XYZ file of C-alpha atoms in Angstrom:
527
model
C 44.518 5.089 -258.220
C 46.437 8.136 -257.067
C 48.566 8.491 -253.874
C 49.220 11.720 -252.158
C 51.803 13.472 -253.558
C 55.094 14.551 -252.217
C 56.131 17.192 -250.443
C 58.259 18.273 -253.278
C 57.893 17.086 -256.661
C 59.188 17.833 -259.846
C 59.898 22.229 -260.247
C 59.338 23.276 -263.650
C 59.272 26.519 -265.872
C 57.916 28.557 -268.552
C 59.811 30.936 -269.769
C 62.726 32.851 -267.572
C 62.082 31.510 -263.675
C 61.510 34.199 -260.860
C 60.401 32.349 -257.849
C 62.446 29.159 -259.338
C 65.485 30.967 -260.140
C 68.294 29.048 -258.876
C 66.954 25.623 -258.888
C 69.123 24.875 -261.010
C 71.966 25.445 -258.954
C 70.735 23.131 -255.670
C 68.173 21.150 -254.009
C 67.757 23.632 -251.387
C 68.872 27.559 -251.588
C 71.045 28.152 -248.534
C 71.696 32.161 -247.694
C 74.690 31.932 -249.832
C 73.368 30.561 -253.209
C 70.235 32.265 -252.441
C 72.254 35.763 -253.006
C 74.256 34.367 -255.893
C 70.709 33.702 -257.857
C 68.447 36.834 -256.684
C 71.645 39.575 -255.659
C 71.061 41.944 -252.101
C 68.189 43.584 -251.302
C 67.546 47.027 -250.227
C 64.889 48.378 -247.540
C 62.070 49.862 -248.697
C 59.739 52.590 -246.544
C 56.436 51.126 -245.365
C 54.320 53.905 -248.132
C 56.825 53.184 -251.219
C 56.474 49.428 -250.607
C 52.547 49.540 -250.723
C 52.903 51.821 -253.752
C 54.958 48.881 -255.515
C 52.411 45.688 -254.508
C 49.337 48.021 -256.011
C 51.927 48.830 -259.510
C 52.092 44.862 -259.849
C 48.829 44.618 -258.904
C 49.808 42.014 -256.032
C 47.112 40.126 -254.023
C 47.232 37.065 -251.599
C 48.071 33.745 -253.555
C 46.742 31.482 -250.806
C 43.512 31.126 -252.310
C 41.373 34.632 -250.861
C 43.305 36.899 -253.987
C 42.960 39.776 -251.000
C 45.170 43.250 -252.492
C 48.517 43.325 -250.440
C 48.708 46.819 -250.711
C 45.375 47.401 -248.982
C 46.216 45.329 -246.153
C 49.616 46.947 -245.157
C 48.338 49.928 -245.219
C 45.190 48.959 -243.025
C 48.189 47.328 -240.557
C 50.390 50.431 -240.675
C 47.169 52.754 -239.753
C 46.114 50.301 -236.640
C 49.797 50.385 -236.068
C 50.316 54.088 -235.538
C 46.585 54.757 -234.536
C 46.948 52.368 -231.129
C 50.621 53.256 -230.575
C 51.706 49.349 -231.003
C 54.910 47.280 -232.700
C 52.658 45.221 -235.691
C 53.666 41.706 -236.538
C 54.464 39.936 -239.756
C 52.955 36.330 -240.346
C 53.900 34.177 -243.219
C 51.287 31.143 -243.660
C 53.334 28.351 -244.983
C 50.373 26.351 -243.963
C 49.265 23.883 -247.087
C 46.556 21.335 -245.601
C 45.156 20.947 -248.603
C 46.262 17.632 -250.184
C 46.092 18.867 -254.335
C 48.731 21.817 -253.296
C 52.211 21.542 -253.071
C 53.388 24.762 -254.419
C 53.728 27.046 -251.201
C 55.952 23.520 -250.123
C 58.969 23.460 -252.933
C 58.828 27.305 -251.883
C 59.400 26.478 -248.116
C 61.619 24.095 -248.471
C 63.555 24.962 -251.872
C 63.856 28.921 -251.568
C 62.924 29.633 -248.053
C 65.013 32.708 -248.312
C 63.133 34.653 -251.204
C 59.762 33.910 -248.564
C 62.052 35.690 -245.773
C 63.536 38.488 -248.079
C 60.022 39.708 -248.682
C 58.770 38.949 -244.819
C 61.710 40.670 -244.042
C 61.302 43.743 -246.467
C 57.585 44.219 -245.028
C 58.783 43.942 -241.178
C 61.181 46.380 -242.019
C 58.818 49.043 -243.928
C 56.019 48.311 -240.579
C 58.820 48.965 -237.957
C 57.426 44.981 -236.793
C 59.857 43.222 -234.123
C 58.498 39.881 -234.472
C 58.281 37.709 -237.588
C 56.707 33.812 -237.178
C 56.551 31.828 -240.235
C 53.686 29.018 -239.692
C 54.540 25.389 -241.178
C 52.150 22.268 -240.937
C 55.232 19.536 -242.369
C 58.455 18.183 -240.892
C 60.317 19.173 -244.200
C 59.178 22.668 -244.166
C 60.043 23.191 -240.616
C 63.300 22.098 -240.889
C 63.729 24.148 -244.168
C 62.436 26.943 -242.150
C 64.635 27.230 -238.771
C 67.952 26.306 -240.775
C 67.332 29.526 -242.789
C 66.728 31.358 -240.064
C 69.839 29.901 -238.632
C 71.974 31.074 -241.224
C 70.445 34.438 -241.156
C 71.338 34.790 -237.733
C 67.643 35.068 -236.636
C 65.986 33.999 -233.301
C 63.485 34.580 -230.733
C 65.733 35.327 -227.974
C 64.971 38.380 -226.122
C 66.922 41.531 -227.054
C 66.567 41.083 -230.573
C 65.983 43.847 -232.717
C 63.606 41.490 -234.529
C 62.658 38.245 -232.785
C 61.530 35.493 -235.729
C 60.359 31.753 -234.453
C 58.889 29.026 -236.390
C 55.413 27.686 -235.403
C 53.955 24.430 -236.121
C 50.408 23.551 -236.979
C 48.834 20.313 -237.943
C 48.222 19.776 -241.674
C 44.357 20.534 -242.042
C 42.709 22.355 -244.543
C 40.987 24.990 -241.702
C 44.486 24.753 -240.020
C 45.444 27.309 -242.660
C 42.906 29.907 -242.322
C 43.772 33.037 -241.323
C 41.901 33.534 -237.925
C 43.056 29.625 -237.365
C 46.319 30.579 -238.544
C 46.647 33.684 -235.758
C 44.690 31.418 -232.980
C 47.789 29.094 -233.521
C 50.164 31.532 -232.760
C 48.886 32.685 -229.487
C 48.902 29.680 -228.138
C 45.544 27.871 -229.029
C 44.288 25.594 -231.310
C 44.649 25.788 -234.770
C 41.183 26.427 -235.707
C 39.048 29.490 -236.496
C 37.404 31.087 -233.388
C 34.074 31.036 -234.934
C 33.898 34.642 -234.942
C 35.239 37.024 -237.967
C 37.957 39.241 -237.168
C 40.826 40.913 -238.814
C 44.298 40.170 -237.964
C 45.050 43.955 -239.055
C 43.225 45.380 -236.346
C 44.199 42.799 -233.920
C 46.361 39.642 -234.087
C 49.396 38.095 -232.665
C 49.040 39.182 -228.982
C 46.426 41.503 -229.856
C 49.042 43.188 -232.158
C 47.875 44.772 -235.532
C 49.196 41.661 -237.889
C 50.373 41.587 -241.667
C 49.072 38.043 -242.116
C 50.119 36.534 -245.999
C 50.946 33.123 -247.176
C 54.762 32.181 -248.165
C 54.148 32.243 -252.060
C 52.863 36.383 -251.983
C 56.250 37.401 -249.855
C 58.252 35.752 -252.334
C 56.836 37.439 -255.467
C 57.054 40.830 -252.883
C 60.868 40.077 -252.839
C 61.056 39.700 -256.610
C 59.050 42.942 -257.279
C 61.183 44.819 -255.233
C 64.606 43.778 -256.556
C 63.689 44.000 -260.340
C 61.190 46.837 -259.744
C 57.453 47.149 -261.293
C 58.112 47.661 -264.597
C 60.751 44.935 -265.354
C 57.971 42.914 -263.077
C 55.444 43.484 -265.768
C 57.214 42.043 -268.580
C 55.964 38.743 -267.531
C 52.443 38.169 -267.238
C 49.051 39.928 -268.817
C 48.948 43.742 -267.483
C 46.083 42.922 -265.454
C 47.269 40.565 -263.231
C 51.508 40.595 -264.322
C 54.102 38.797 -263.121
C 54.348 34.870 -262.615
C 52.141 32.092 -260.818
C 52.743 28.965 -259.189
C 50.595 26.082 -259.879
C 50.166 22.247 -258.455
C 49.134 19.825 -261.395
C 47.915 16.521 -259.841
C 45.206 14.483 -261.019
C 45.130 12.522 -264.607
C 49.047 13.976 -264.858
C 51.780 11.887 -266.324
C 53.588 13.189 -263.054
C 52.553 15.823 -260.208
C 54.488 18.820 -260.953
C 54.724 22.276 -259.876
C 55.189 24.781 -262.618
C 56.204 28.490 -262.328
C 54.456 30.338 -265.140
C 53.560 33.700 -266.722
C 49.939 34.414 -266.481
C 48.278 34.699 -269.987
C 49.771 31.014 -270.748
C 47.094 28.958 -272.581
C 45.843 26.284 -269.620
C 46.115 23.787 -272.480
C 50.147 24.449 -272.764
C 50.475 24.058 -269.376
C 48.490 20.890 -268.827
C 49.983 19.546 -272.120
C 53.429 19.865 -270.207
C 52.200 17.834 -267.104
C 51.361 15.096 -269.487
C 47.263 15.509 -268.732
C 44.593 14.161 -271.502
C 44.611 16.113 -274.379
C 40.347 16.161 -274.227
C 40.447 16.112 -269.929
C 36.786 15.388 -269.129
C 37.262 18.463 -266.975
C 40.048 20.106 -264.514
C 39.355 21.229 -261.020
C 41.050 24.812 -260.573
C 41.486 26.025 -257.741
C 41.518 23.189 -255.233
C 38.981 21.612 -253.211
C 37.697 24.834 -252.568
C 37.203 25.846 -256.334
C 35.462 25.273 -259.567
C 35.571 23.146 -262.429
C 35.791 23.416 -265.922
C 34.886 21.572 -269.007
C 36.752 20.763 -271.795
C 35.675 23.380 -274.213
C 36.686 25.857 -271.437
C 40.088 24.190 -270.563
C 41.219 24.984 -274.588
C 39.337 28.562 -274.467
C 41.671 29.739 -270.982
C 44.448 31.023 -269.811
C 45.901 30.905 -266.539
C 44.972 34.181 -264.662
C 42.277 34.640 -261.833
C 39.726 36.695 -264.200
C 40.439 33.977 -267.336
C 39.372 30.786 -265.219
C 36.861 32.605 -263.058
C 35.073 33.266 -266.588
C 35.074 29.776 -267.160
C 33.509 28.718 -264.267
C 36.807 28.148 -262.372
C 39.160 30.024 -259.919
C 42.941 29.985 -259.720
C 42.340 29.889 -255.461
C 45.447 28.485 -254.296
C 47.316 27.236 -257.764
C 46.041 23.611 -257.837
C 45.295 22.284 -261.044
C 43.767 18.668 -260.892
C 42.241 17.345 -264.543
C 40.119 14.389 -264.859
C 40.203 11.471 -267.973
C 37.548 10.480 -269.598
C 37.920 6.897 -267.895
C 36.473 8.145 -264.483
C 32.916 8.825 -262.727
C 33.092 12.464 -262.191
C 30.703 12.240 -259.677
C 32.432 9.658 -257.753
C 35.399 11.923 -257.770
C 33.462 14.834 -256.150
C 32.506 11.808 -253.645
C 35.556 11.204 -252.182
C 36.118 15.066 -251.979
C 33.228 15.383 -250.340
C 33.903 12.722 -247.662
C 37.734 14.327 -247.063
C 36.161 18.028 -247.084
C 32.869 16.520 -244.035
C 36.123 15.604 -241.879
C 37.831 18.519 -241.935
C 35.467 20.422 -240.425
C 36.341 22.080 -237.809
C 33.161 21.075 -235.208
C 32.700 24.549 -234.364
C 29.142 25.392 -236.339
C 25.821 22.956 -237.463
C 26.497 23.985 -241.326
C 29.907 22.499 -241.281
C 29.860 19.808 -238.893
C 25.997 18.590 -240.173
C 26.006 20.176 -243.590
C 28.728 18.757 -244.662
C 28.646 15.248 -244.354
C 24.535 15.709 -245.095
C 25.766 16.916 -248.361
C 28.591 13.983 -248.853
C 25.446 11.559 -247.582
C 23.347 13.323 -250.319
C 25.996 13.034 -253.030
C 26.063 9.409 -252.827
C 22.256 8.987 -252.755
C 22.130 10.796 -256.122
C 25.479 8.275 -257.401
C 23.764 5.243 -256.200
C 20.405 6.077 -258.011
C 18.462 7.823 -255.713
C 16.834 9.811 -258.703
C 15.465 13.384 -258.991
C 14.561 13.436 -255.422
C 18.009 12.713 -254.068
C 19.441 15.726 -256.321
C 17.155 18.412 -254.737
C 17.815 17.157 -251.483
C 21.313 17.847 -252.283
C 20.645 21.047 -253.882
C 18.766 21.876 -250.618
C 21.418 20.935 -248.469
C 24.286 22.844 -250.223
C 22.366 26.196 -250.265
C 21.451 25.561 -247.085
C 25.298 25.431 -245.871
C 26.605 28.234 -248.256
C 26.572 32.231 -246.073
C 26.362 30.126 -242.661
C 29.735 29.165 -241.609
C 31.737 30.321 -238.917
C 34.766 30.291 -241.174
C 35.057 29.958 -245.164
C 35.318 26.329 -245.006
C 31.611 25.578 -245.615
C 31.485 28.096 -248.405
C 34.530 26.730 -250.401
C 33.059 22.764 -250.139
C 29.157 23.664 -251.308
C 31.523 25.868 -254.061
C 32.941 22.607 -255.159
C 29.574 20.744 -255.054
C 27.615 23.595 -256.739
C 30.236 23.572 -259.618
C 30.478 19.930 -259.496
C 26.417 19.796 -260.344
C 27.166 22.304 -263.339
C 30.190 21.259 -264.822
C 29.025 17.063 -265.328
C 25.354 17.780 -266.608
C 25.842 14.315 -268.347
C 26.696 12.328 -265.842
C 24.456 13.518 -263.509
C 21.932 13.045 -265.498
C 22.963 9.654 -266.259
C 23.154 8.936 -262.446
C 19.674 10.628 -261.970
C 17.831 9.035 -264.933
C 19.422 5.909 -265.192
C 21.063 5.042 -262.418
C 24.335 5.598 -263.246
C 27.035 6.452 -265.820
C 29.007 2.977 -266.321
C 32.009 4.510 -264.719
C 34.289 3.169 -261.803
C 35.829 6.057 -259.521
C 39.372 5.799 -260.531
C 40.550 7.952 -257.446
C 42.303 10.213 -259.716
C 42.309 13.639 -257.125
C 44.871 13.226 -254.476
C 43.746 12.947 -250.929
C 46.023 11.729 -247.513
C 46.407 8.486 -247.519
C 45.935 5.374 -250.482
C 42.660 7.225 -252.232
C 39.657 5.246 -252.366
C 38.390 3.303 -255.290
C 34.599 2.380 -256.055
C 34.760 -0.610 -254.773
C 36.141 -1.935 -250.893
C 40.043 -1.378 -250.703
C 42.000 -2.961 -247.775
C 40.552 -1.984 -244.587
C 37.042 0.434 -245.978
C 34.239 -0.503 -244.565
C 30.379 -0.308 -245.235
C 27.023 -0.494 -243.467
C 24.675 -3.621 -244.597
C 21.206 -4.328 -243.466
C 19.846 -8.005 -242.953
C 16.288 -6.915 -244.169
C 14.799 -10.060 -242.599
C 15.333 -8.600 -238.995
C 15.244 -5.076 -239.825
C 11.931 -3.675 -238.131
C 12.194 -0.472 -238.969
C 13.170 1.170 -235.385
C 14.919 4.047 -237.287
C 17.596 4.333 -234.385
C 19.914 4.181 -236.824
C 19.042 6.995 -238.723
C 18.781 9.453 -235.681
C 22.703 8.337 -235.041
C 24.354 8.623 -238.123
C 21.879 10.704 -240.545
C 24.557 10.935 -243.096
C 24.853 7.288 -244.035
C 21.015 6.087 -243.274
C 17.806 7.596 -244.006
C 14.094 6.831 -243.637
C 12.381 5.869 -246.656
C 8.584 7.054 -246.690
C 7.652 3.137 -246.351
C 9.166 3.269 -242.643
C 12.379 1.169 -243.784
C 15.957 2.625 -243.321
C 18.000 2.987 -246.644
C 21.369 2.601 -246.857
C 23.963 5.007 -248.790
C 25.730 1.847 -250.873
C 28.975 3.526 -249.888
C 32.240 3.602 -247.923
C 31.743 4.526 -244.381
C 33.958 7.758 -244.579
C 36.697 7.521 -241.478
C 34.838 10.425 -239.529
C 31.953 8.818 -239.267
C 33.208 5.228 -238.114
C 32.727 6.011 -234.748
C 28.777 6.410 -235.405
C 28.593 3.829 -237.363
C 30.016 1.333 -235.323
C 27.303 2.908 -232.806
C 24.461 2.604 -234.600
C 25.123 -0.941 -235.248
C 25.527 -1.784 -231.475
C 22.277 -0.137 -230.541
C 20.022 -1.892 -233.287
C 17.528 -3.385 -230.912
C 16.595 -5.975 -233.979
C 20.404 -6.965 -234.536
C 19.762 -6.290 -238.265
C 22.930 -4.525 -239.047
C 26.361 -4.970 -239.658
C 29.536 -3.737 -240.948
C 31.635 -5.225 -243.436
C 35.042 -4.610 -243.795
C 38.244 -5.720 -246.178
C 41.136 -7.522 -244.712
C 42.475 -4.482 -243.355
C 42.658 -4.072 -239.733
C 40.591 -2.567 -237.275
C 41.124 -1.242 -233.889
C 40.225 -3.547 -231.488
C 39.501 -6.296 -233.801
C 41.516 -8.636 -236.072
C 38.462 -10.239 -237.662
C 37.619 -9.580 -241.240
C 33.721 -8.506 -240.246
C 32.896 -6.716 -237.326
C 30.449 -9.130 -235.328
C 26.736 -8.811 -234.452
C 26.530 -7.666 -231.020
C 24.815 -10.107 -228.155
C 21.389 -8.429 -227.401
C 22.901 -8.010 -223.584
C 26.001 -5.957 -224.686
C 23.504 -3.347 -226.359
C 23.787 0.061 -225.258
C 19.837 0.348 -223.871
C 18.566 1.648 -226.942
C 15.340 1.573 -227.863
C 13.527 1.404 -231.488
């Protein structure tokens, strides 16, 4: 069983280290050892700067891959066209529990991240910089290296730079959530798709990247784009950062050139030579097989030919000891509560297709796999955000990449597999079976009269078989949907269900099973 991992593990590198230069030298760069790795840097004009990100072929490396050139050019044109100071926005946001690279950046070289926010502030004429954190490490990284830069957000500045805080969710750190954060509101999407270029911070025109694409800005521009190159394939040169987590020896985040065999690099995080497959990309990407894993290399157009995606740098493999399937479970369940509650594919689709998911891992046969085929496509193109487009991603490629063992779980009712809870979530992960304090739904079938109440309150866990009967996902009540649970237990008018729980405590309730309710404390529900 994994736990989360830290907020900074083990730095490695292949080959000579860019982003990780000086690591070597200290825990943490201050402003002083921080020059003594990288050397000064010199402005650069706002049209000379775009011409260098599009040379090294530079695009977002929070997951989206978007060209950096094309967007600070699209801010410098609102910029000028309305007449209005832009702002520069470094997402240092990292809700995403299999990512940890953006994190050793914040908090081991949070200088290189400002060089390059700095560099593009400079080139837009911006007078406000905010860098956007979601951990107590990273913060305090953060304001002490503003500190010793001499930076604030007192009025009068020539450039006023702040620190902003957001909570550590995965749609936390998208980019509309990201801006809506800033202003002053909560830190999730608007439901509506707009571009922080046109209008952003305060309505501003806003250069909006995450921490990791700043830094490799600031290496670019002090060894220049053909020096850049010498790393990397030509297509996509330079270096990456990745997270390895999963069946790893240790987590471990690796700086490396792309065009590095996958193999090599998973080889050096101590995975299984013969992984049953690796999740690239995070919980918003793809899988790959085994065959694939020894056929690619790490760049965005190797693993995306495989089936994959190099998203956000997380790089999870699998052994052969797990259920796949019950590993794409538990991500499921984590991915249905982070939904932001803002649109009916992600707050219903999601935990539909979790629900769905389990029906087909607890032997609910060919029909429970088209339902959840039915539900995925039904949630993919519908979003208000990309959130329910990157989770029926991971399902869709979760279907492809384990054609065995779903077909083991579909035909024969399973694979002979415990979940291992090898992918890191928050929190101790869940196994296959109750660990301290889960909890699950259980129907006394001589009192059940098939009301169906129960179904209409939490869909996602119960069903109605065509016999009139409810059935019962055979799995961990998820900690989203507790609350219904709990509900639909109260309100059975025959007093048939219950919830069973492991020693671990509950809210309101030191027992180690939640009680039957007395017919006169039910809520006036009717069957």
């Amino acid at each position: 069983m994994n736990l989360p991992l830290p907020d900074v593990p083990e730095v490695r590198a292949v080959g000579l280290p860019r982003l990780t230069r000086g690591f070597d030298l200290a825990a943490r760069l201050d402003v002083r050892t921080h020059l003594t790795a990288h050397g000064p840097l010199e402005p650069m004009a706002g049209e000379r700067l775009a011409r260098l990100a599009e040379e090294i072929s530079l695009r977002g490396r929070g997951g989206a891959g978007f060209p950096f050139a094309r967007k600070l050019r699209a801010v410098a044109d609102s910029a000028i066209r309305r007449g209005v100071r832009p702002v520069v926005v470094v997402n240092g946001s990292e809700g995403e529990p299999a990512c940890r690279k953006d994190t050793v950046l914040l908090n081991r070289a949070p200088h290189l991240i400002l060089d390059g926010a700095l560099l593009a502030a400079e080139a837009l004429g911006a007078r406000t910089l905010v860098v956007v954190v979601t951990r107590d490490s990273t913060e305090i990284s953060l304001r002490a290296a503003l500190a010793e830069r001499g930076l604030s957000d007192r009025r009068g500045r020539p450039l006023r730079a702040r620190v902003v805080r957001t909570p550590e969710r995965l749609v936390s750190g998208e980019a509309a959530a990201v801006v809506r954060a800033v202003n002053g509101g909560p830190a999730l999407p608007p439901g509506r798709r707009a571009r922080a270029s046109d209008a952003g911070v305060g309505g501003a025109p806003t250069l909006l990247s995450n921490a990791e694409t700043f830094a490799q800005l600031a290496i670019a521009a002090r060894v220049g784009p053909h020096r850049y190159g010498t790393a990397g394939v030509p297509s996509e040169p330079g270096t990456v950062l990745l997270t390895l987590s999963g069946a790893v020896a240790r987590p471990v985040v690796v700086e490396v050139p792309t065009g590095v065999p996958l193999r090599y690099v998973l080889q050096l995080a101590g995975a299984p030579p013969y992984p049953q497959g690796v999740l690239t990309g995070g919980y918003h990407g793809g899988w790959i097989d085994s065959a694939a894993v020894h056929a690619s290399v790490v760049s965005r157009e190797s693993l995306a030919g495989a089936g994959g995606s190099l998203g956000a740098g997380a790089i999870s493999p699998i052994g052969q000891e797990t259920c796949p399937l019950g590993e794409a479970l538990r991500v499921a369940n984590w991915l249905a509560a982070e939904t932001a509650g803002q649109c009916g594919p992600c707050k219903l689709g999601l935990p539909a297709a979790a629900g769905r998911l389990a029906d087909v891992i607890g032997g609910g046969g060919p029909a429970a796999l088209e339902a959840l085929r039915e539900v995925t496509g039904a949630v993919r193109g519908r979003g208000a955000c990309k959130h329910p487009d990157g989770s029926a991603r991971f399902l869709t490629s979760t279907l492809a990449a384990f054609t065995d063992d779903l077909a083991a779980h579909v035909l024969h009712g399973g694979c002979g597999r415990e979940t291992a809870g090898v992918l890191p979530l928050p929190g101790p992960a869940e196994t296959a079976g109750p660990a301290e304090g889960e909890e699950r739904v259980l129907v006394d079938w001589t009192l059940c009269q098939g009301h169906g109440l129960c179904a209409d309150i939490v869909p996602e866990l119960i069903r109605i078989n065509p016999d009139g009967y409810p059935s019962v996902a055979d799995a961990v009540v998820p900690a989203h949907l507790r609350g219904r649970a709990r509900r639909a237990v109260r309100r059975c008018p025959a007093l048939a269900m219950r919830i069973e729980r492991t020693a671990g405590p509950v809210p309101g309730n030191d027992r180690s099973e939640l009680r039957v309710p007395r017919r006169k404390e039910l809520d006036g529900g009717r069957g």
